[in-house]
Amino acid sequence: MPSYQSLIEIRAENTADPACIEARARNVIDELETVGRQLSAVTFTDPDFTLAQAQNCAGSHYKGPLYGVPLAHKELYGRALPQNRGWPFEGGSRSYQGQTAAKTAMAITKLDRAGAVDCGRLVSVEYALGVTGHNSYAGTPQNPWNRDYVCGGSSSGSAAVVAAGIVPGALGSDTGGSVRLPAAACGLVGIKPTQGLISRSGIFALSNALDTAGPLTRSVADAAAILSCLAGYDSSDDMSVQTKSRDYARQIDGGLTGLRIGLAEHYFLSGSDSDISDIIAGVFDRCLRLGAQGRNVKIDGIEDSNPLNVLLIATEAAHVHNTMIDTAHRQLNDQTLMRVLAGMFTTDEAYARLQACRADYIARTLPELFDKVDMFMTPVWPFALPTIAGSDLGGNPDAAPLVQRIGHNTRPVNFLGLPAVCLPVGFDRNGLPVSVQLVGRPFSEDMLIRAARAIEREYCFWDTRPPPVS
């Protein structure tokens, strides 16, 4: 059975007894191939590689921050091996069937250096371009809290296996909400970092302007530990930014006293169903009782950022995957094709205007916003989670409004290039997780993590666990 141990607990056990590392890796592989497959969340395991990595780790004198910790990641993360035996690198798509990774993602290399054990790859929505998790080729992961419901997308497999207790953490990617939506749907902590904080080198691309990489875990401390291993400059990523290395858990228990938190009622709460927005307003009130300073915030023009983000993703995705769209479009899921075709008709002039519009909006908006608050608070999902069957709309006319609606609270954050941390704070009317999103100024991840930890202590969400998968 899954152990639900935290990353920190696992590392401590491994340090005390390195023999635990291989045994734990074997157990994780077994859980991925049984529970993970039952949840339709797993695309690939390589037991020989994983066990060899575990053995090498156990025999090493260096006990890194993730020493012997078993992880598994979204299938977009490349793993190259000798003799061209790379792990599958299909982007969740039949159009890239059989493609393997030509290089190891820098994020994976950093986790290797930190001592983590890589146990496999997990289902992604096709091209990472989807918000519900549906994938007719790779499989549609089922939510461990209730298998009739979506996991969210596009890092759906990552969310499913972490919520099921198979691994303590997994990497996802976030272009319009693809870490935060699955994390929120499955009751996890998800971090969407500042653009440029984590290298995207070796990660299956969707949108150069918007793609970010981040962890999904069951606790704020575990997410902070993984983020600390990943952050840093990489010259092979043209969006990477020079930043100082830091321990994101160093001030994790600093509490909320003195932090200025805004409640984004306009657009974010008003655009979410009342039963969801009421929960988030309750979290805000509790933060004030814990010492935070609070005020309402309005971000002028924010309502335009969701559709503009959708257009920017579609435009850049159409450029990245132009060959496949031309030659293998019949192999694409209907919804993927619907979305990327919209980008095919964006002219170079319109694309340049879109980029300029984004840059101008960021320059005008951020100084005024973060002069008033240190962070602001929103819901993640704007309504109760849908079922898998009820949201399986493919490319029919109702799909586009659903895609826009689900990303209502997440895409503006990508458009502004801001960091965000989401964490669970309760349950919706169907017994599925509800999460809050904390959004801060660029490179304020340490402050967001500090605030998230204070909220986590109040709600103790993981005192409750999903029913066993059988």
Coordinates of C-alpha atoms in Angstrom, one line a residue, residues 16-470:
A16 CA 19.8 6.4 8.9
D17 CA 19.7 3.2 6.9
P18 CA 20.7 3.4 3.2
A19 CA 19.5 -0.1 2.6
C20 CA 16.0 1.4 2.6
I21 CA 16.6 3.2 -0.7
E22 CA 16.5 0.2 -3.0
A23 CA 13.6 -1.5 -1.2
R24 CA 11.6 1.7 -1.4
A25 CA 12.4 2.1 -5.0
R26 CA 11.2 -1.4 -5.7
N27 CA 8.0 -0.7 -3.9
V28 CA 7.4 2.5 -5.8
I29 CA 7.9 0.8 -9.1
D30 CA 5.3 -1.9 -8.1
E31 CA 2.9 0.8 -7.0
L32 CA 3.3 2.7 -10.3
E33 CA 2.7 -0.4 -12.2
T34 CA -0.4 -1.4 -10.2
V35 CA -2.1 1.6 -8.5
G36 CA -0.7 4.1 -11.0
R37 CA -1.8 2.1 -14.0
Q38 CA -5.3 1.6 -12.5
L39 CA -5.5 5.4 -12.2
S40 CA -4.4 5.7 -15.9
A41 CA -1.6 8.0 -14.7
V42 CA 1.6 6.1 -15.7
T43 CA 3.2 6.0 -19.2
F44 CA 6.6 4.4 -18.5
T45 CA 8.8 2.7 -15.9
D46 CA 12.4 1.4 -16.3
P47 CA 13.0 -0.8 -13.3
D48 CA 16.6 -1.6 -14.3
F49 CA 17.6 2.1 -14.5
T50 CA 15.7 3.0 -11.3
L51 CA 17.1 0.2 -9.2
A52 CA 20.6 0.9 -10.5
Q53 CA 20.2 4.5 -9.6
A54 CA 18.9 3.5 -6.1
Q55 CA 21.9 1.2 -5.6
N56 CA 24.4 3.9 -6.6
C57 CA 22.7 6.4 -4.3
A58 CA 22.8 3.9 -1.4
G59 CA 26.5 3.4 -1.9
S60 CA 27.3 7.1 -2.2
H61 CA 29.0 9.1 0.6
Y62 CA 27.2 12.2 -0.5
K63 CA 23.8 12.5 1.1
G64 CA 22.1 15.2 -0.9
P65 CA 18.9 17.1 0.0
L66 CA 16.8 14.5 -1.8
Y67 CA 19.0 11.5 -0.8
G68 CA 17.3 8.3 -2.0
V69 CA 13.9 10.0 -2.4
P70 CA 11.8 8.3 -5.1
L71 CA 10.1 10.7 -7.6
A72 CA 8.3 10.3 -10.9
H73 CA 7.6 13.1 -13.4
K74 CA 5.4 14.3 -16.2
E75 CA 6.3 12.6 -19.5
L76 CA 7.5 16.0 -20.9
Y77 CA 10.8 15.7 -18.9
G78 CA 13.5 14.1 -21.0
R79 CA 15.8 11.3 -19.8
A80 CA 18.5 10.3 -22.3
L81 CA 20.5 7.1 -21.9
P82 CA 23.5 5.6 -23.7
Q83 CA 23.1 3.9 -27.1
N84 CA 20.1 6.2 -27.9
R85 CA 17.9 4.5 -25.4
G86 CA 16.2 7.6 -24.1
W87 CA 12.9 7.3 -22.2
P88 CA 9.7 8.1 -24.1
F89 CA 9.3 11.8 -25.1
E90 CA 6.0 11.8 -26.9
G91 CA 4.4 14.8 -25.3
G92 CA 1.3 12.7 -24.6
S93 CA 0.6 12.6 -28.3
R94 CA 0.1 9.9 -30.9
S95 CA 1.7 12.3 -33.4
Y96 CA 5.0 11.8 -31.7
Q97 CA 4.6 8.1 -31.0
G98 CA 7.9 6.4 -30.5
Q99 CA 9.9 9.5 -30.0
T100 CA 12.5 9.2 -27.2
A101 CA 14.5 11.9 -25.4
A102 CA 17.7 13.0 -27.0
K103 CA 18.8 14.9 -23.9
T104 CA 18.1 14.8 -20.2
A105 CA 16.2 17.8 -18.9
M106 CA 18.2 20.1 -16.7
A107 CA 15.6 19.8 -14.0
I108 CA 16.1 16.0 -14.0
T109 CA 19.8 16.4 -13.9
K110 CA 19.5 18.7 -10.9
L111 CA 17.3 16.2 -9.1
D112 CA 19.8 13.4 -9.9
R113 CA 22.6 15.5 -8.3
A114 CA 20.4 16.1 -5.2
G115 CA 20.2 12.3 -4.8
A116 CA 16.6 11.6 -6.0
V117 CA 15.7 8.3 -7.6
D118 CA 13.8 8.6 -10.9
C119 CA 11.0 6.0 -11.0
G120 CA 9.3 6.8 -14.3
R121 CA 7.1 9.1 -16.4
L122 CA 3.5 10.1 -15.9
V123 CA 0.7 11.0 -18.2
S124 CA 0.5 14.5 -19.7
V125 CA -2.3 16.0 -21.7
E126 CA -1.4 16.1 -25.4
Y127 CA 1.2 18.8 -26.0
A128 CA 0.5 19.9 -22.4
L129 CA -2.4 21.7 -23.9
G130 CA -5.4 20.9 -21.8
V131 CA -7.0 21.7 -18.5
T132 CA -9.2 18.7 -17.6
G133 CA -6.7 15.9 -18.2
H134 CA -8.5 14.1 -21.0
N135 CA -6.1 12.2 -23.3
S136 CA -7.5 9.6 -25.8
Y137 CA -3.9 8.4 -26.6
A138 CA -2.0 8.3 -23.3
G139 CA -5.0 7.8 -21.0
T140 CA -7.1 10.1 -18.9
P141 CA -5.9 10.0 -15.2
Q142 CA -8.6 9.5 -12.6
N143 CA -8.7 11.6 -9.4
P144 CA -7.8 9.5 -6.4
W145 CA -10.3 11.2 -4.2
N146 CA -13.1 10.1 -6.6
R147 CA -12.2 8.2 -9.7
D148 CA -15.2 9.6 -11.6
Y149 CA -13.7 13.1 -11.5
V150 CA -11.0 14.8 -13.4
C151 CA -7.4 15.4 -12.2
G152 CA -7.1 18.6 -14.1
G153 CA -4.5 19.2 -16.7
S154 CA -2.1 19.1 -18.1
S155 CA 0.1 17.6 -15.3
S156 CA -2.7 15.1 -14.6
G157 CA -0.6 12.0 -14.1
S158 CA 1.8 13.8 -11.7
A159 CA -1.1 14.9 -9.5
A160 CA -2.8 11.5 -9.5
V161 CA 0.3 9.5 -8.3
V162 CA 1.3 12.0 -5.6
A163 CA -2.3 12.2 -4.3
A164 CA -2.4 8.4 -4.3
G165 CA 0.6 8.3 -2.0
I166 CA 2.9 6.5 -4.5
V167 CA 5.6 9.2 -4.5
P168 CA 6.0 12.2 -2.3
G169 CA 6.5 14.6 -5.3
A170 CA 6.5 14.9 -9.0
L171 CA 7.4 17.6 -11.5
G172 CA 4.8 19.2 -13.8
S173 CA 4.8 22.1 -16.2
D174 CA 2.6 25.2 -16.1
T175 CA 1.8 27.4 -19.1
G176 CA -1.7 28.4 -18.2
G177 CA -2.3 26.6 -15.0
S178 CA -1.0 23.1 -15.7
V179 CA 0.7 22.6 -12.3
R180 CA -1.9 24.5 -10.2
L181 CA -5.1 23.1 -11.7
P182 CA -4.1 19.4 -11.2
A183 CA -2.5 20.1 -7.8
A184 CA -5.7 21.9 -6.7
A185 CA -8.0 19.1 -8.1
C186 CA -6.1 16.5 -6.2
G187 CA -5.5 18.4 -2.9
L188 CA -1.8 19.0 -3.4
V189 CA 0.7 21.9 -3.1
G190 CA 1.7 23.2 -6.5
I191 CA 4.3 25.8 -7.3
K192 CA 4.3 27.8 -10.5
P193 CA 7.6 29.7 -10.3
T194 CA 8.6 33.0 -11.7
Q195 CA 9.4 32.8 -15.4
G196 CA 13.1 32.0 -15.7
L197 CA 13.7 30.6 -12.2
I198 CA 13.8 26.9 -13.3
S199 CA 15.4 25.8 -16.5
R200 CA 13.1 24.3 -19.2
S201 CA 16.0 22.8 -21.1
G202 CA 15.1 19.3 -22.2
I203 CA 11.4 19.7 -21.4
F204 CA 8.8 19.1 -24.3
A205 CA 8.0 22.6 -25.4
L206 CA 4.6 24.3 -25.8
S207 CA 5.1 28.1 -25.4
N208 CA 8.5 29.7 -25.0
A209 CA 7.1 32.9 -23.6
L210 CA 5.0 31.1 -20.9
D211 CA 6.3 27.6 -20.1
T212 CA 7.4 27.1 -16.5
A213 CA 8.4 24.0 -14.5
G214 CA 7.4 23.2 -11.0
P215 CA 6.7 20.6 -8.3
L216 CA 3.5 19.0 -7.0
T217 CA 3.7 17.6 -3.5
R218 CA 1.5 16.8 -0.5
S219 CA 3.2 19.4 1.8
V220 CA 4.6 22.9 1.5
A221 CA 7.9 21.8 3.0
D222 CA 8.3 19.1 0.4
A223 CA 7.6 21.5 -2.4
A224 CA 10.1 24.0 -1.0
A225 CA 12.8 21.3 -0.8
I226 CA 12.3 20.3 -4.5
L227 CA 12.2 24.0 -5.6
S228 CA 15.5 24.6 -3.8
C229 CA 17.1 21.9 -5.9
L230 CA 15.7 23.2 -9.2
A231 CA 16.2 27.0 -9.1
G232 CA 19.1 28.5 -10.9
Y233 CA 20.5 29.9 -14.2
D234 CA 20.9 27.7 -17.3
S235 CA 22.4 29.2 -20.4
S236 CA 20.7 26.6 -22.6
D237 CA 17.3 28.1 -21.7
D238 CA 16.9 31.5 -23.4
M239 CA 14.4 32.6 -20.7
S240 CA 16.6 31.6 -17.7
V241 CA 17.4 34.4 -15.3
Q242 CA 20.5 34.8 -13.1
T243 CA 19.4 34.3 -9.5
K244 CA 21.1 33.5 -6.2
S245 CA 20.8 29.9 -4.9
R246 CA 18.5 29.8 -1.9
D247 CA 16.9 27.5 0.6
Y248 CA 13.2 28.1 0.1
A249 CA 12.4 26.3 3.4
R250 CA 14.7 28.6 5.5
Q251 CA 12.0 30.9 6.6
I252 CA 9.1 28.6 6.1
D253 CA 7.8 28.9 9.6
G254 CA 8.0 32.7 9.8
G255 CA 4.2 33.0 9.9
L256 CA 1.9 35.7 8.5
T257 CA 2.6 38.6 10.8
G258 CA 3.4 41.7 8.9
L259 CA 2.7 40.3 5.4
R260 CA 0.3 42.4 3.3
I261 CA -2.2 40.1 1.5
G262 CA -4.7 41.3 -1.0
L263 CA -8.0 39.6 -1.7
A264 CA -8.7 39.8 -5.4
E265 CA -12.4 40.1 -5.4
H266 CA -12.7 41.8 -8.7
Y267 CA -12.5 39.2 -11.5
F268 CA -11.1 36.3 -9.4
L269 CA -13.7 35.9 -6.7
S270 CA -16.5 37.5 -8.7
G271 CA -15.7 35.2 -11.6
S272 CA -15.8 32.1 -9.4
D273 CA -18.9 30.3 -8.1
S274 CA -20.0 31.6 -4.7
D275 CA -19.4 28.3 -2.9
I276 CA -15.8 28.4 -4.0
S277 CA -15.2 32.1 -3.4
D278 CA -16.7 31.9 0.0
I279 CA -14.1 29.3 1.1
I280 CA -11.3 31.6 -0.2
A281 CA -12.8 34.6 1.5
G282 CA -12.8 32.5 4.7
V283 CA -9.1 31.7 4.3
F284 CA -8.4 35.4 3.8
D285 CA -10.2 36.3 7.1
R286 CA -8.2 33.6 8.9
C287 CA -5.0 35.0 7.6
L288 CA -5.9 38.4 9.1
R289 CA -6.5 36.7 12.5
L290 CA -3.1 35.2 12.2
G291 CA -1.4 38.6 11.9
A292 CA -1.5 39.4 8.1
Q293 CA -2.5 42.9 6.9
G294 CA -5.3 42.7 4.4
R295 CA -7.0 44.7 1.8
N296 CA -9.1 44.2 -1.4
V297 CA -7.1 44.6 -4.6
K298 CA -8.3 45.3 -8.1
I299 CA -6.0 44.6 -11.1
D300 CA -7.2 46.9 -13.9
G301 CA -7.5 45.1 -17.3
I302 CA -6.9 41.6 -15.8
E303 CA -10.1 40.3 -17.5
D304 CA -8.2 40.5 -20.9
S305 CA -5.3 38.4 -19.8
N306 CA -7.1 35.0 -19.9
P307 CA -8.0 35.2 -23.6
L308 CA -4.7 36.8 -24.5
N309 CA -2.8 34.0 -22.7
V310 CA -4.9 31.4 -24.7
L311 CA -4.0 33.1 -27.9
L312 CA -0.3 33.4 -27.0
I313 CA -0.1 29.7 -26.1
A314 CA -1.9 28.7 -29.4
T315 CA 0.3 30.9 -31.5
E316 CA 3.6 29.6 -30.0
A317 CA 2.3 26.0 -29.9
A318 CA 1.4 26.2 -33.6
H319 CA 5.0 27.4 -34.4
V320 CA 6.7 24.7 -32.2
H321 CA 4.6 21.8 -33.6
N322 CA 4.0 23.2 -37.1
T323 CA 5.4 20.1 -38.8
M324 CA 3.1 17.7 -36.9
I325 CA 0.1 20.0 -37.5
D326 CA 0.8 19.9 -41.2
T327 CA 1.6 16.2 -41.6
A328 CA -0.1 14.4 -38.7
H329 CA -3.1 16.5 -37.7
R330 CA -5.4 13.5 -38.0
Q331 CA -3.5 11.9 -35.1
L332 CA -4.2 14.8 -32.7
N333 CA -7.0 14.9 -30.2
D334 CA -9.9 17.0 -31.4
Q335 CA -9.5 19.6 -28.7
T336 CA -5.7 19.9 -29.2
L337 CA -6.3 20.5 -32.9
M338 CA -9.0 23.0 -32.2
R339 CA -6.7 25.1 -30.0
V340 CA -3.5 25.0 -32.1
L341 CA -5.3 25.8 -35.3
A342 CA -6.4 29.1 -33.7
G343 CA -2.7 29.9 -33.5
M344 CA -2.0 29.0 -37.1
F345 CA -3.8 32.1 -38.2
T346 CA -1.9 34.5 -36.1
T347 CA 0.2 36.7 -38.4
D348 CA 3.7 37.7 -37.5
E349 CA 2.5 41.3 -37.1
A350 CA -0.3 40.2 -34.7
Y351 CA 2.2 38.0 -32.8
A352 CA 4.6 41.0 -32.3
R353 CA 1.7 43.2 -31.1
L354 CA 0.6 40.5 -28.7
Q355 CA 4.1 40.3 -27.2
A356 CA 4.3 44.1 -27.0
C357 CA 0.9 44.2 -25.3
R358 CA 2.0 41.7 -22.7
A359 CA 5.3 43.5 -22.0
D360 CA 3.5 46.9 -21.7
Y361 CA 0.8 45.4 -19.4
I362 CA 3.3 43.9 -17.1
A363 CA 5.3 47.1 -16.9
R364 CA 2.2 49.1 -16.1
T365 CA 0.6 46.7 -13.7
L366 CA 3.2 45.2 -11.4
P367 CA 4.7 48.3 -9.7
E368 CA 1.4 49.7 -8.6
L369 CA 0.0 46.3 -7.5
F370 CA 3.0 45.3 -5.4
D371 CA 3.3 48.7 -3.9
K372 CA 0.1 48.0 -2.1
V373 CA 0.4 44.3 -1.2
D374 CA 3.1 41.6 -0.9
M375 CA 0.9 39.0 -2.5
F376 CA -2.7 38.5 -3.4
M377 CA -5.1 35.6 -2.9
T378 CA -7.5 33.9 -5.4
P379 CA -9.3 30.6 -5.9
V380 CA -7.7 28.1 -8.3
W381 CA -10.6 26.2 -9.9
P382 CA -13.5 28.7 -10.3
F383 CA -16.2 26.0 -9.8
A384 CA -16.6 22.5 -8.4
L385 CA -14.6 19.9 -10.2
P386 CA -16.4 18.3 -13.2
T387 CA -16.6 14.6 -13.8
I388 CA -14.5 12.9 -16.5
A389 CA -17.5 12.0 -18.5
G390 CA -19.2 15.4 -18.1
S391 CA -16.2 17.4 -19.3
D392 CA -15.2 15.2 -22.2
L393 CA -16.2 17.7 -24.9
G394 CA -13.4 17.1 -27.4
G395 CA -13.5 19.7 -30.1
N396 CA -17.2 20.5 -30.0
P397 CA -18.4 24.2 -29.7
D398 CA -18.8 23.9 -25.9
A399 CA -15.1 23.0 -25.4
A400 CA -13.6 26.5 -25.9
P401 CA -15.8 28.2 -23.3
L402 CA -15.0 25.4 -20.8
V403 CA -11.3 25.8 -21.5
Q404 CA -11.5 29.5 -20.9
R405 CA -13.6 29.1 -17.8
I406 CA -11.4 26.5 -16.1
G407 CA -8.3 28.7 -16.6
H408 CA -10.0 31.8 -15.4
N409 CA -7.9 32.2 -12.2
T410 CA -4.7 30.7 -13.4
R411 CA -3.8 32.0 -16.9
P412 CA -3.6 35.7 -15.7
V413 CA -0.7 34.7 -13.5
N414 CA 1.2 33.2 -16.4
F415 CA 0.4 36.2 -18.5
L416 CA 2.0 38.4 -15.8
G417 CA 5.0 36.1 -15.4
L418 CA 4.4 35.9 -11.6
P419 CA 5.1 33.1 -9.1
A420 CA 2.2 31.3 -7.4
V421 CA 1.7 28.7 -4.8
C422 CA -1.5 26.8 -4.4
L423 CA -2.6 24.5 -1.5
P424 CA -5.8 22.8 -0.4
V425 CA -8.0 24.4 2.2
G426 CA -11.2 22.3 2.1
F427 CA -13.7 20.4 0.0
D428 CA -16.4 21.3 -2.6
R429 CA -20.0 20.1 -2.5
N430 CA -18.9 16.8 -4.2
G431 CA -16.2 16.0 -1.6
L432 CA -13.3 17.1 -3.9
P433 CA -10.5 19.4 -2.9
V434 CA -10.8 23.2 -3.0
S435 CA -7.5 25.2 -3.1
V436 CA -6.3 28.7 -2.6
Q437 CA -3.7 30.4 -4.8
L438 CA -1.2 32.9 -3.4
V439 CA 0.4 35.1 -6.1
G440 CA 3.5 37.4 -5.5
R441 CA 5.9 39.7 -7.2
P442 CA 8.6 38.1 -9.3
F443 CA 11.1 35.9 -7.3
S444 CA 9.1 36.1 -4.1
E445 CA 8.7 32.3 -3.9
D446 CA 10.2 32.2 -0.4
M447 CA 7.6 34.6 0.9
L448 CA 4.7 32.7 -0.8
I449 CA 6.0 29.5 0.7
R450 CA 6.1 31.0 4.2
A451 CA 2.5 32.2 3.8
A452 CA 1.4 28.8 2.4
R453 CA 3.0 27.0 5.3
A454 CA 1.1 29.2 7.8
I455 CA -2.2 28.4 6.1
E456 CA -1.3 24.7 5.8
R457 CA -0.9 24.5 9.6
E458 CA -4.3 25.9 10.1
Y459 CA -6.2 23.6 7.8
C460 CA -4.2 20.3 8.2
F461 CA -5.8 19.1 4.9
W462 CA -3.8 15.8 4.7
D463 CA -5.2 14.6 8.0
T464 CA -7.8 13.2 5.5
R465 CA -6.7 10.9 2.7
P466 CA -8.2 9.6 -0.5
P467 CA -9.8 6.1 -0.3
P468 CA -7.5 3.3 -1.4
V469 CA -7.4 2.5 -5.1
S470 CA -8.7 -1.0 -5.7

